[in-house]
PDB file of C-alpha atoms in Angstrom:
ATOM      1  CA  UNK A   1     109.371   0.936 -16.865  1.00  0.00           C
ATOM      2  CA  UNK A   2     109.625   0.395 -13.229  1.00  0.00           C
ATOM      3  CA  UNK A   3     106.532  -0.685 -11.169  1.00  0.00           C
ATOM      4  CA  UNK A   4     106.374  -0.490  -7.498  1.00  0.00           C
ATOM      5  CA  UNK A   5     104.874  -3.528  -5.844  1.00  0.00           C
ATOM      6  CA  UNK A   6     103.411  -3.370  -2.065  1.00  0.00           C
ATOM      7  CA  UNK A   7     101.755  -5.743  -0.181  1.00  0.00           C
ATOM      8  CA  UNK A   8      97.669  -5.129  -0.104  1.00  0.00           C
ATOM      9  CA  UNK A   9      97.455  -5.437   3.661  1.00  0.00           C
ATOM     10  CA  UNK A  10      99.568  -3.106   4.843  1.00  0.00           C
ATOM     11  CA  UNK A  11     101.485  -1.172   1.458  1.00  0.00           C
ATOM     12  CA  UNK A  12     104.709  -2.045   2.268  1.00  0.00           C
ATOM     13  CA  UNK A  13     107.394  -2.361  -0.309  1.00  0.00           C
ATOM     14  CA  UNK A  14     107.631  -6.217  -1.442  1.00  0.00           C
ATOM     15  CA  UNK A  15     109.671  -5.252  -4.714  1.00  0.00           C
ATOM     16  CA  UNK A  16     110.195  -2.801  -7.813  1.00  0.00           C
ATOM     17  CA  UNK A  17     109.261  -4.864 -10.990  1.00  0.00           C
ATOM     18  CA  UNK A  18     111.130  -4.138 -14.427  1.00  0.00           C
ATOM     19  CA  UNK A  19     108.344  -4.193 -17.277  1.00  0.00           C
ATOM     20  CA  UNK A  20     107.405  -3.381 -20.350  1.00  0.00           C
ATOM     21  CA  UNK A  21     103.904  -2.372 -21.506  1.00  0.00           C
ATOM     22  CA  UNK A  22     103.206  -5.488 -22.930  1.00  0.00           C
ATOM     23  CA  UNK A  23     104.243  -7.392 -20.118  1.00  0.00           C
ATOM     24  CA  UNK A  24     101.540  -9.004 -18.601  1.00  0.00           C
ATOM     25  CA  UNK A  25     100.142 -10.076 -14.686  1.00  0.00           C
ATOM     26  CA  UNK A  26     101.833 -13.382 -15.002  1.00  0.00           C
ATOM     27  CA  UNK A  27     105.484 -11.761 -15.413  1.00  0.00           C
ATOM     28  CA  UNK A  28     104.619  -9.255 -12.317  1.00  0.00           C
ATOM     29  CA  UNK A  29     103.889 -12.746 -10.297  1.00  0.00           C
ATOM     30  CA  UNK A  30     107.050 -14.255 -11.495  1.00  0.00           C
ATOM     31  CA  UNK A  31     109.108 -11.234 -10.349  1.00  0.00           C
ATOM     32  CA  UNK A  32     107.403 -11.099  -6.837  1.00  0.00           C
ATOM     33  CA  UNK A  33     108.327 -14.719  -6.167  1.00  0.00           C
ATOM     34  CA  UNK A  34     111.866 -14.556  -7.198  1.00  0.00           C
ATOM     35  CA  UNK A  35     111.958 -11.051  -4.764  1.00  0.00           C
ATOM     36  CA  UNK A  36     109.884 -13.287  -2.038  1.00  0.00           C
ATOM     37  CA  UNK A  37     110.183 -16.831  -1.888  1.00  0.00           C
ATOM     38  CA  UNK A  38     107.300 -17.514   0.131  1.00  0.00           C
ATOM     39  CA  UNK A  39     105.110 -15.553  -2.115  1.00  0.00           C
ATOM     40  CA  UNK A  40     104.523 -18.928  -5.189  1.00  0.00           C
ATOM     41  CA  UNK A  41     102.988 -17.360  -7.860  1.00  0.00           C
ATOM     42  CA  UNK A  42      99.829 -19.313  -7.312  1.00  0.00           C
ATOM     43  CA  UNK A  43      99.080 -17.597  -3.670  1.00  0.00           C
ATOM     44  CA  UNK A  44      99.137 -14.313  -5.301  1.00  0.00           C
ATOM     45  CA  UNK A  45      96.611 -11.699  -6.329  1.00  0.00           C
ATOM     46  CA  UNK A  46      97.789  -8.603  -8.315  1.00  0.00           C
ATOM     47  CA  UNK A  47      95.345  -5.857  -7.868  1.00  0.00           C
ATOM     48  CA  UNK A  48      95.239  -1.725  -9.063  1.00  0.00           C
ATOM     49  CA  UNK A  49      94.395  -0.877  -5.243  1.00  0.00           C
ATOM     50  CA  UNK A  50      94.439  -2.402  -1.767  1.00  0.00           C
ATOM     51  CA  UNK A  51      90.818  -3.904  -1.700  1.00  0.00           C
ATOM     52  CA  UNK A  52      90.562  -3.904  -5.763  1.00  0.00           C
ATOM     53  CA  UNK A  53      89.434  -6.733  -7.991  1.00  0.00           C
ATOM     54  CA  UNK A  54      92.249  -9.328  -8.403  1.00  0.00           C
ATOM     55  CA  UNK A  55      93.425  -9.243 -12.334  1.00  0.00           C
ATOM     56  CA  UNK A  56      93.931 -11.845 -14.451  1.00  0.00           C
ATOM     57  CA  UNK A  57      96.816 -13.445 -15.171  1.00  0.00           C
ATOM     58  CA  UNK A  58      96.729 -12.488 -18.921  1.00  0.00           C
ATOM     59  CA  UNK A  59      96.131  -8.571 -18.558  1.00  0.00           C
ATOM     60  CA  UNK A  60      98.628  -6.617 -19.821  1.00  0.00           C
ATOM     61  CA  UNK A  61     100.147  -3.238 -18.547  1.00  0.00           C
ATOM     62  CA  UNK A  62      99.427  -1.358 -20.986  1.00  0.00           C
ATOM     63  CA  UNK A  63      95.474  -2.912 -21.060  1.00  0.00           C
ATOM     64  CA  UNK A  64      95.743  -1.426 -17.206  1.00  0.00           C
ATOM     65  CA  UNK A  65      97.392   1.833 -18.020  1.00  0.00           C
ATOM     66  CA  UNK A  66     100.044   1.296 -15.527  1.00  0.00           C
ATOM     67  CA  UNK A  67     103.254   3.568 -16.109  1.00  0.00           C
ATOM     68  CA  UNK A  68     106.603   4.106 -14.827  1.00  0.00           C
ATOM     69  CA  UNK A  69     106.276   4.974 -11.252  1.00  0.00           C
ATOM     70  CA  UNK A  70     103.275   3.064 -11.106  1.00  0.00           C
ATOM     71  CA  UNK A  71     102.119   1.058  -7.990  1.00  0.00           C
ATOM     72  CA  UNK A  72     100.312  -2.649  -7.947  1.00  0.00           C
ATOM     73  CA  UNK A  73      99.159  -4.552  -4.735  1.00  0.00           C
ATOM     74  CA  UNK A  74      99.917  -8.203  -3.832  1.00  0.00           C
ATOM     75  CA  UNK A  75      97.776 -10.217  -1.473  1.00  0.00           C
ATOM     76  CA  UNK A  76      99.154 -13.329  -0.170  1.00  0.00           C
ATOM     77  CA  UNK A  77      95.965 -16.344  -0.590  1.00  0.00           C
ATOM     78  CA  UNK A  78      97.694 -18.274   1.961  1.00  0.00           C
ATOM     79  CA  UNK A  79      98.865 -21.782   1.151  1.00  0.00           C
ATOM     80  CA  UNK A  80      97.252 -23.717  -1.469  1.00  0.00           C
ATOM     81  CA  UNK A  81      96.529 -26.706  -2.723  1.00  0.00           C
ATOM     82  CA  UNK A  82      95.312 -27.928  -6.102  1.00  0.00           C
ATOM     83  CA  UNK A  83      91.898 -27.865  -7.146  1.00  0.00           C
ATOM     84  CA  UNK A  84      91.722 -31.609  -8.652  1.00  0.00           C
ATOM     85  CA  UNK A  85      92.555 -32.620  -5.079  1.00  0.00           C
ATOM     86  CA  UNK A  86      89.872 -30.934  -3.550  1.00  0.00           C
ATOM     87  CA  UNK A  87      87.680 -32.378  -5.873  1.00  0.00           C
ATOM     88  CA  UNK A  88      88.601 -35.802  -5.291  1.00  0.00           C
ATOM     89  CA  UNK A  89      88.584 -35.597  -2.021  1.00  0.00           C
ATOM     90  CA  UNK A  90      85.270 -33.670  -1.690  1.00  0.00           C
ATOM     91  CA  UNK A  91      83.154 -35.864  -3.801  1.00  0.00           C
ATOM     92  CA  UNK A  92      84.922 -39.102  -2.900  1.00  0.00           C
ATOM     93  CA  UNK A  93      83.430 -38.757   0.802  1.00  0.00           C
ATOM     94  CA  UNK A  94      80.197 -38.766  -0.274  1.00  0.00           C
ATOM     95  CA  UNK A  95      80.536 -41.728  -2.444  1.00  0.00           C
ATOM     96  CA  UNK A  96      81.933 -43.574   0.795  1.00  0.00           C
ATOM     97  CA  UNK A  97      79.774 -42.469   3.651  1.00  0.00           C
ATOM     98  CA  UNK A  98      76.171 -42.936   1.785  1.00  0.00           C
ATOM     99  CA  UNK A  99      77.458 -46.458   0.864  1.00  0.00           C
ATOM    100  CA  UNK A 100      78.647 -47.073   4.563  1.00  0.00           C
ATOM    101  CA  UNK A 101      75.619 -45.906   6.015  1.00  0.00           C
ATOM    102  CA  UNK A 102      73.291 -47.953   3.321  1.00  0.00           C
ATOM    103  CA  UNK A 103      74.462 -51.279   5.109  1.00  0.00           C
ATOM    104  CA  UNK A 104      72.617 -49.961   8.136  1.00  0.00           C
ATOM    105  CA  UNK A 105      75.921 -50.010  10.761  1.00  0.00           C
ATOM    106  CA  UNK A 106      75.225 -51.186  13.961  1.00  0.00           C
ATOM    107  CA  UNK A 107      76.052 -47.596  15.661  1.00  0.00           C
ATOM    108  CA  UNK A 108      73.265 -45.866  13.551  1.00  0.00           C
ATOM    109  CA  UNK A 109      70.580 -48.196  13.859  1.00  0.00           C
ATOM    110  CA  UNK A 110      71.136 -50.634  16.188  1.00  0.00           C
ATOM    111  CA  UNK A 111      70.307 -54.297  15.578  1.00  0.00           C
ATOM    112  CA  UNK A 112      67.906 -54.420  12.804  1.00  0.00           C
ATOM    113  CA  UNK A 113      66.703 -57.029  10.392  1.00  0.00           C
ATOM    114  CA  UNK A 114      63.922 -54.682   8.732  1.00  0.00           C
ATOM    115  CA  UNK A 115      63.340 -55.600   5.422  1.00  0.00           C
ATOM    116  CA  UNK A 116      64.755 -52.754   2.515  1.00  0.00           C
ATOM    117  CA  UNK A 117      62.438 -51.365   0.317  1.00  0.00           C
ATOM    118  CA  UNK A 118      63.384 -50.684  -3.677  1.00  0.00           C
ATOM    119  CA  UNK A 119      63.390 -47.239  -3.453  1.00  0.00           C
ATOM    120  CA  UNK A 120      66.457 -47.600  -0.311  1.00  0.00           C
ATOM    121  CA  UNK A 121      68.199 -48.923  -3.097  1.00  0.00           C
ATOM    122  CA  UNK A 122      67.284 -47.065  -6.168  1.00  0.00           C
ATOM    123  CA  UNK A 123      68.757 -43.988  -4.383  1.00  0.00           C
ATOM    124  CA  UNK A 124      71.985 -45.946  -2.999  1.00  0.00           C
ATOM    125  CA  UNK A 125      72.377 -46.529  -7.083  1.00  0.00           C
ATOM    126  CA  UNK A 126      71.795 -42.598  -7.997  1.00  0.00           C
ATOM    127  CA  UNK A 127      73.707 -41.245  -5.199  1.00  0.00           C
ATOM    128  CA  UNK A 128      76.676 -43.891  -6.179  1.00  0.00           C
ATOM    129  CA  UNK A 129      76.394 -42.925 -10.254  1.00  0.00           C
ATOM    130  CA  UNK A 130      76.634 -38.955  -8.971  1.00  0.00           C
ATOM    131  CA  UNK A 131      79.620 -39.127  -7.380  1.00  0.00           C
ATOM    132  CA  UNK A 132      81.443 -41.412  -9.718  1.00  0.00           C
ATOM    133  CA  UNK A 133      80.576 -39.479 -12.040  1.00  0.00           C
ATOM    134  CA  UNK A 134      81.576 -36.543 -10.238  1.00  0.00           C
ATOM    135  CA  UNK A 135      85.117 -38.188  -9.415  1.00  0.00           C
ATOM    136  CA  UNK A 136      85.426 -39.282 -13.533  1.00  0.00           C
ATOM    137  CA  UNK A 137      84.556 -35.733 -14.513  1.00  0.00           C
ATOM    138  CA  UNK A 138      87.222 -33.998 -12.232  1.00  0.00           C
ATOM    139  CA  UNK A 139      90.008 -36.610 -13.761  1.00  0.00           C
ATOM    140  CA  UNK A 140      89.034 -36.774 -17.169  1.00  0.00           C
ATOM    141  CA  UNK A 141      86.624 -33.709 -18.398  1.00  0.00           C
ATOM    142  CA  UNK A 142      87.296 -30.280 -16.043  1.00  0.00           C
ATOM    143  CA  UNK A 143      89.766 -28.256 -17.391  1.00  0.00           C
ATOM    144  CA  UNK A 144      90.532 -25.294 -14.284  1.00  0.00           C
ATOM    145  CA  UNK A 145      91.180 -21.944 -14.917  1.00  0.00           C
ATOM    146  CA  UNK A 146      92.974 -21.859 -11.640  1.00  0.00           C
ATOM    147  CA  UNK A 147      95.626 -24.606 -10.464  1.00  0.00           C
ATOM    148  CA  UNK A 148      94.713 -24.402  -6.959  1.00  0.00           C
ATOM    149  CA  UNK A 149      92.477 -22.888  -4.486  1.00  0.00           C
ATOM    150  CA  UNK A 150      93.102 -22.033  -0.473  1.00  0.00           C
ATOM    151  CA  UNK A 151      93.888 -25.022   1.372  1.00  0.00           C
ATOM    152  CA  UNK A 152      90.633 -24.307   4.354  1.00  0.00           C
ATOM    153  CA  UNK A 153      89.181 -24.567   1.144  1.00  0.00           C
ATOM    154  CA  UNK A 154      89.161 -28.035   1.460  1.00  0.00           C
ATOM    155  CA  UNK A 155      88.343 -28.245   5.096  1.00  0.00           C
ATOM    156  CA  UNK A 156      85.060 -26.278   4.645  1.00  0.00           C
ATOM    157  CA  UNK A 157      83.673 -27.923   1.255  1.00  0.00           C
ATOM    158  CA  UNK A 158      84.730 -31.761   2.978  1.00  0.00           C
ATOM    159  CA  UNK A 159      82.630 -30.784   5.647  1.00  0.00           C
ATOM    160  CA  UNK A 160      79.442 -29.454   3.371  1.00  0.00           C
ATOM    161  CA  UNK A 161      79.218 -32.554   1.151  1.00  0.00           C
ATOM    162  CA  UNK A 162      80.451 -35.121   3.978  1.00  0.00           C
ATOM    163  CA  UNK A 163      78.028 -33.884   6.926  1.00  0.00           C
ATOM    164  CA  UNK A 164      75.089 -33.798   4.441  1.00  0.00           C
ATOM    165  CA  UNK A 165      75.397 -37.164   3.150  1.00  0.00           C
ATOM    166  CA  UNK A 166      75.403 -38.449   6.693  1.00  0.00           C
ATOM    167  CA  UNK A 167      72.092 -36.396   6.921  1.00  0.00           C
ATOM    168  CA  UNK A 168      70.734 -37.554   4.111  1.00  0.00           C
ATOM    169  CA  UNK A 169      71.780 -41.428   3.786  1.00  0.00           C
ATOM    170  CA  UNK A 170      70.837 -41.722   8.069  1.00  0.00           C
ATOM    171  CA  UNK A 171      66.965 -41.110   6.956  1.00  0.00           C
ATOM    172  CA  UNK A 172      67.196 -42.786   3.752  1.00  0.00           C
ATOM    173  CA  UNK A 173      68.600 -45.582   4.945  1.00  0.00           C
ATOM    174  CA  UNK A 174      66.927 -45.884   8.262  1.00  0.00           C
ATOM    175  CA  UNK A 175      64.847 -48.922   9.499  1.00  0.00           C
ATOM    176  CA  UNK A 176      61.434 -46.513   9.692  1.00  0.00           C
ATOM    177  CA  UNK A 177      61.646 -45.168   6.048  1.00  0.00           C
ATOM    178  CA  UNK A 178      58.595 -44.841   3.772  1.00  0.00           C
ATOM    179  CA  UNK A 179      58.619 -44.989   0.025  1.00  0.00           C
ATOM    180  CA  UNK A 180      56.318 -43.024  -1.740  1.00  0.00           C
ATOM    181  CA  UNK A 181      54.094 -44.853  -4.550  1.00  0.00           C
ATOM    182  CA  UNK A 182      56.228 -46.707  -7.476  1.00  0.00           C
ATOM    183  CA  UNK A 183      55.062 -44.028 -10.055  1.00  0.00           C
ATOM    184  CA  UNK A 184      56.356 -41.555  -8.272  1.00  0.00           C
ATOM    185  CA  UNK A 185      60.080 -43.101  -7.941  1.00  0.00           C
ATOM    186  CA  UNK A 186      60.117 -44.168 -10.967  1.00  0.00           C
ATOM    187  CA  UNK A 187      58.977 -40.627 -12.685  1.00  0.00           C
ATOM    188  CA  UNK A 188      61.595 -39.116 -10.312  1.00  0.00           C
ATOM    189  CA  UNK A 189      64.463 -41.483 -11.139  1.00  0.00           C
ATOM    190  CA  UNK A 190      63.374 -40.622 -14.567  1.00  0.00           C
ATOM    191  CA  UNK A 191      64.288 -36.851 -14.399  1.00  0.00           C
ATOM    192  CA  UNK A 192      67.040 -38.010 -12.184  1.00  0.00           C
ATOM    193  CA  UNK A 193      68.645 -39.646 -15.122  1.00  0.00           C
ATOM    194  CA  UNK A 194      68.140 -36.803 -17.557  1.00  0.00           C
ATOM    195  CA  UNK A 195      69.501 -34.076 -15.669  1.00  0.00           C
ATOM    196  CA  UNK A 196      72.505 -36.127 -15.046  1.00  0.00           C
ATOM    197  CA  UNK A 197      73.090 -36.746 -18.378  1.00  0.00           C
ATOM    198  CA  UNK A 198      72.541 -32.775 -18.892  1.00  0.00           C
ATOM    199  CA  UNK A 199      74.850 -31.799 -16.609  1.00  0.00           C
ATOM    200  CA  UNK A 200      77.516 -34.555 -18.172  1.00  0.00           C
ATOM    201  CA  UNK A 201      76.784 -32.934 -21.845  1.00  0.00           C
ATOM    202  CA  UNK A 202      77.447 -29.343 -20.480  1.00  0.00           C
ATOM    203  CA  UNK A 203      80.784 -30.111 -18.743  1.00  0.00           C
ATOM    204  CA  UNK A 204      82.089 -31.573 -22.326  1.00  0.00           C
ATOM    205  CA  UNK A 205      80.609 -28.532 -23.914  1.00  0.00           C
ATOM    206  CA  UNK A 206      82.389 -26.228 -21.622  1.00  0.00           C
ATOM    207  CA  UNK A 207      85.940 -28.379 -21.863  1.00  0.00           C
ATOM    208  CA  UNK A 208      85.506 -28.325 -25.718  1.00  0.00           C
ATOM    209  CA  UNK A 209      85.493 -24.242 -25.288  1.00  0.00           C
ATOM    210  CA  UNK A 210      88.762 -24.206 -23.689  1.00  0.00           C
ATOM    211  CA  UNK A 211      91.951 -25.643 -25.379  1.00  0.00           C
ATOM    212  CA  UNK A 212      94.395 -28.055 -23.139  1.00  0.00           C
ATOM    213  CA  UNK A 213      96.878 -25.597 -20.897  1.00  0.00           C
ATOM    214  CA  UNK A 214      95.184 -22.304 -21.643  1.00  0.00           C
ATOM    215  CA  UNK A 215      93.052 -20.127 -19.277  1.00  0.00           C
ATOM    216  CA  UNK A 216      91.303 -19.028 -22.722  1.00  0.00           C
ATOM    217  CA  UNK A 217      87.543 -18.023 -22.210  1.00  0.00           C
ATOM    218  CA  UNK A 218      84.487 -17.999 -24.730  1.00  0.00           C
ATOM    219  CA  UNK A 219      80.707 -17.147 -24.655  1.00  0.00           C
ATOM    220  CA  UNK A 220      79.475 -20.685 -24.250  1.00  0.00           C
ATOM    221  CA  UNK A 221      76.781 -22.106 -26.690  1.00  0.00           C
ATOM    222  CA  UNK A 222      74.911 -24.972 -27.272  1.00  0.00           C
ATOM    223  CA  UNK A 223      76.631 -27.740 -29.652  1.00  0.00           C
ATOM    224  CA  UNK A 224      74.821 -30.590 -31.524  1.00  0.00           C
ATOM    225  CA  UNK A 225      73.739 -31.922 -28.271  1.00  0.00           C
ATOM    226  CA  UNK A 226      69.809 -31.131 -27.386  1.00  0.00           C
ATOM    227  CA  UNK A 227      70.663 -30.891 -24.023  1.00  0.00           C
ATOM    228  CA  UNK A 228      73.127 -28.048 -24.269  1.00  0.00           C
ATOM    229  CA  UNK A 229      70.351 -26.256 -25.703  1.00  0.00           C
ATOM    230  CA  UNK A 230      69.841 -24.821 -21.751  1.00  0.00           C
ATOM    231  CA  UNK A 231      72.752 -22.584 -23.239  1.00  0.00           C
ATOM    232  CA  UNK A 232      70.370 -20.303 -25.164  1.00  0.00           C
ATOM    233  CA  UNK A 233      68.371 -19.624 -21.818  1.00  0.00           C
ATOM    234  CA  UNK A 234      71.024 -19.353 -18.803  1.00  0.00           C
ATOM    235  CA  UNK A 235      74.607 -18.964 -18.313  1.00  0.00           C
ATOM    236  CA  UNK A 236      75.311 -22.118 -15.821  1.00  0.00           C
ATOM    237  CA  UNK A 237      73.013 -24.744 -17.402  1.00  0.00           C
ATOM    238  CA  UNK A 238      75.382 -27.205 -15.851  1.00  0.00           C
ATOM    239  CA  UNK A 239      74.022 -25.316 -12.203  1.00  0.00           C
ATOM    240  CA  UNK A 240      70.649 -25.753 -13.739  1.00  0.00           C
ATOM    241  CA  UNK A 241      70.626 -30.044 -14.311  1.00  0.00           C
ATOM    242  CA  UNK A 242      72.598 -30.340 -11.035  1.00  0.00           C
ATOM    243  CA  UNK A 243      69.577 -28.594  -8.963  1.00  0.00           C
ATOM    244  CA  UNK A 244      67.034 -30.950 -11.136  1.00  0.00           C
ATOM    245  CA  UNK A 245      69.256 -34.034 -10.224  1.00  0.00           C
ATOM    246  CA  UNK A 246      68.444 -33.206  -6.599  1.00  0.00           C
ATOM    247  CA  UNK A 247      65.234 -32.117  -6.586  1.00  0.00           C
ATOM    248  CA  UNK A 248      64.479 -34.806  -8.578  1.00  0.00           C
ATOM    249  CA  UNK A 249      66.101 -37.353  -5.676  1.00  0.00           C
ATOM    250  CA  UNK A 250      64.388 -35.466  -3.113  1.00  0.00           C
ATOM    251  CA  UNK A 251      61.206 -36.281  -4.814  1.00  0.00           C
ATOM    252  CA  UNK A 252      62.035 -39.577  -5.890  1.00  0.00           C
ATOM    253  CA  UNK A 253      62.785 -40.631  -1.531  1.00  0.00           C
ATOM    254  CA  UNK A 254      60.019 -37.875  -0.519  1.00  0.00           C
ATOM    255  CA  UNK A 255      62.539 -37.461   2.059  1.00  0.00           C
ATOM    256  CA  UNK A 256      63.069 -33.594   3.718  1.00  0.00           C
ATOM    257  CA  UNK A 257      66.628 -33.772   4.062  1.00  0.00           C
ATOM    258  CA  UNK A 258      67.159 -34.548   0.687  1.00  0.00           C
ATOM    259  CA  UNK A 259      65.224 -31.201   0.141  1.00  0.00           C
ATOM    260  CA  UNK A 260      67.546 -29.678   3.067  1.00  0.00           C
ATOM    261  CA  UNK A 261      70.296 -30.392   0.452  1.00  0.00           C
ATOM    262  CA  UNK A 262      68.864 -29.622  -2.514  1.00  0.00           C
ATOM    263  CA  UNK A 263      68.035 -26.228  -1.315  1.00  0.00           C
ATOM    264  CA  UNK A 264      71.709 -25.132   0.282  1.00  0.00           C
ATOM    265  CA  UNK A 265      73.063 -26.911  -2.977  1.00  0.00           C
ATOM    266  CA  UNK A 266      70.759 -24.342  -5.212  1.00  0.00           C
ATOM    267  CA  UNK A 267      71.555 -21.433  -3.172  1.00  0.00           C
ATOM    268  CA  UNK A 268      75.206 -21.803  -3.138  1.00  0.00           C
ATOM    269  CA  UNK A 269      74.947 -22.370  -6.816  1.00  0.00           C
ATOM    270  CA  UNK A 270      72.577 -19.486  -7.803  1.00  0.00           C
ATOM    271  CA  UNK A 271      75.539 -16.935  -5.415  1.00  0.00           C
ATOM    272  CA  UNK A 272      78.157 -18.827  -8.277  1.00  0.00           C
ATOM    273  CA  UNK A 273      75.641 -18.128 -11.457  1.00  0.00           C
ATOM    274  CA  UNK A 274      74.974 -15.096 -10.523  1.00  0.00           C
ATOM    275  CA  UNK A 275      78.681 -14.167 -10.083  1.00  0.00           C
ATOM    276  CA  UNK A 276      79.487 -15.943 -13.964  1.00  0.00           C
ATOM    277  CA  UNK A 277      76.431 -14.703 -15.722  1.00  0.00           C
ATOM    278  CA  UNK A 278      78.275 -10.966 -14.353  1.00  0.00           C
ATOM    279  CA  UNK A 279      81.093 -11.442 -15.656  1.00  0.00           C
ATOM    280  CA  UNK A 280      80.379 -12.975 -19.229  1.00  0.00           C
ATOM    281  CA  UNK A 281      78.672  -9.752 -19.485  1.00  0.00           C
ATOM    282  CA  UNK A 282      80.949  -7.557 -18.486  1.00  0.00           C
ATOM    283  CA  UNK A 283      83.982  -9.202 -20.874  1.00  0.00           C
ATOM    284  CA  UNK A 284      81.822 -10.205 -23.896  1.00  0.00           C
ATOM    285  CA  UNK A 285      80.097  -6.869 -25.312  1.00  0.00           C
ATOM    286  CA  UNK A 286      78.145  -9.423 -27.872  1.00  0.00           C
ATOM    287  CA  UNK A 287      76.693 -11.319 -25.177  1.00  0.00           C
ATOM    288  CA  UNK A 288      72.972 -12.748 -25.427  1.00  0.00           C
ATOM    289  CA  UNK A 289      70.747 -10.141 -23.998  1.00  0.00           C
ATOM    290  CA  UNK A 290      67.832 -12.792 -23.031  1.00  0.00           C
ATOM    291  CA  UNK A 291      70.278 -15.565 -20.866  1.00  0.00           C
ATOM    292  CA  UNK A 292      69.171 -15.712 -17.238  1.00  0.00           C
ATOM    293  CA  UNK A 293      71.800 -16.877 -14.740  1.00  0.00           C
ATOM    294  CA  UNK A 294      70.491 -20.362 -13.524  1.00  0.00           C
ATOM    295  CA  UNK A 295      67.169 -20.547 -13.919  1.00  0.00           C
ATOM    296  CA  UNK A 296      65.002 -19.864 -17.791  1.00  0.00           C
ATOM    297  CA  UNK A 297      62.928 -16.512 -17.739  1.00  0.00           C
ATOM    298  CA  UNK A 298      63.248 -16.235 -13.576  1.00  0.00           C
ATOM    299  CA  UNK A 299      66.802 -15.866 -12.730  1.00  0.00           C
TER     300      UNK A 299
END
């Protein structure tokens, strides 16, 4: 069958695709970039209408009911650039700047021989263990259903997690900071630790749902690991530990822009949950009724 492709933005012709009906998104990429060469098949979204939901790569034409005569929409994502570079480049700022800024620079504070307290450097170790463990992860755990994302992409999340870690380590770090009491640190550091460790033993459960090289998806559920046990509650327990790690630092520094972060970090996160815990329930039929997005029993 013959399948007319046109570009979303303004439906004009880009080229007539040769299918069959089990012939899926993937093959109606391939043909548009060997029609278009700027058009790589990873700065495309196929879509039923001009402002339609983008389909996934494995969807079949027949799964769509598109026909002979049949029309499809391409919208060009602008040039990309892989999501494992992002990543590293996103989290490996953060890891930099908070360790620059802990050795008190000259064109921060001045000239200043003020003692450090503990907690300056408890919280120079966590924020260092994050984002190591951040860069590890993205090398040697994530597995991405997408090879690559919009290239301002990178632009606008360097400039999130780099300008807040300049907020936060400049008041951490500075001359005039104020610990709370030791029990307090040290209970913070505490859940600190745990919810790091829960957020590392949800990213291996999630890997271990998807085989190497597929884009296959599964209901996710808790494996032998107590701390996957989050799974029976929300959707994005891995969103869930990551807004504990940083509440738990904020409380552990008592410092507000620590809490600053914390709460753009759990907003962003709760627009992401929100969006996953949708679609796991519109694609699995079987899915647990009683899971919450991100947080147990509120949301």
């Amino acid at each position: 069958m013959e399948v007319e492709v046109l570009f979303a933005h303004n439906s004009k012709l880009v080229t007539k695709c040769q299918l069959q009906p089990n012939s899926t998104v993937a093959e109606v990429k391939r043909q548009v970039y060997s029609a278009k060469k700027s058009l790589n098949v990873d700065r495309q979204a196929i879509r039923l209408s001009e402002k339609g939901k983008s389909l996934r790569d494995s969807e079949t034409m027949q799964s769509l009911s598109i026909r002979d005569g049949s029309k499809l929409y391409v919208k060009d994502l602008g040039p990309q650039i892989g999501w494992t570079t992002v990543f590293l480049a996103e989290y490996a700022g953060p890891l930099l700047v908070y360790l620059w800024i802990y050795q008190r620079p000259w064109i921060f504070y001045g000239d200043t021989r003020a003692p450090i307290h503990q907690t300056v450097h408890i919280a120079a170790a966590c924020w260092t263990f994050h984002y190591a463990k951040r860069l590890l992860e993205t090398i040697f755990v994530h597995r991405f259903s997408h090879a690559t994302m919009p290239l301002r992409n990178l632009f606008k999340n360097c400039a999130y997690y780099w300008g807040f870690t300049a907020y936060v380590a400049y008041h951490v770090n500075h001359p005039l900071y104020t610990s709370p009491c030791t029990m307090q640190v040290y209970a913070a550091l505490a859940g600190f630790l745990i919810s790091e460790l829960g957020n590392f033993s949800v990213h291996i459960n999630l890997r271990n749902l998807r085989p190497p090289g597929t884009t296959v998806r599964k209901i996710p559920r808790p494996d032998a690991n107590p701390l996957t046990a989050l799974f029976n509650f929300v959707s994005c327990p891995n969103y869930t530990y990551e807004f504990l790690s940083w509440l738990s630092f904020s409380l552990m520094t008592q410092c507000l822009p620590a809490l600053v972060f914390t709460a753009a970090g759990m907003y962003q996160m709760t627009m992401w949950a929100l969006g996953k815990h949708r679609n796991y329930r519109k694609e699995f039929k079987e899915y647990p009724k009683q899971r919450k997005a991100i947080l147990p029993f509120v949301l």
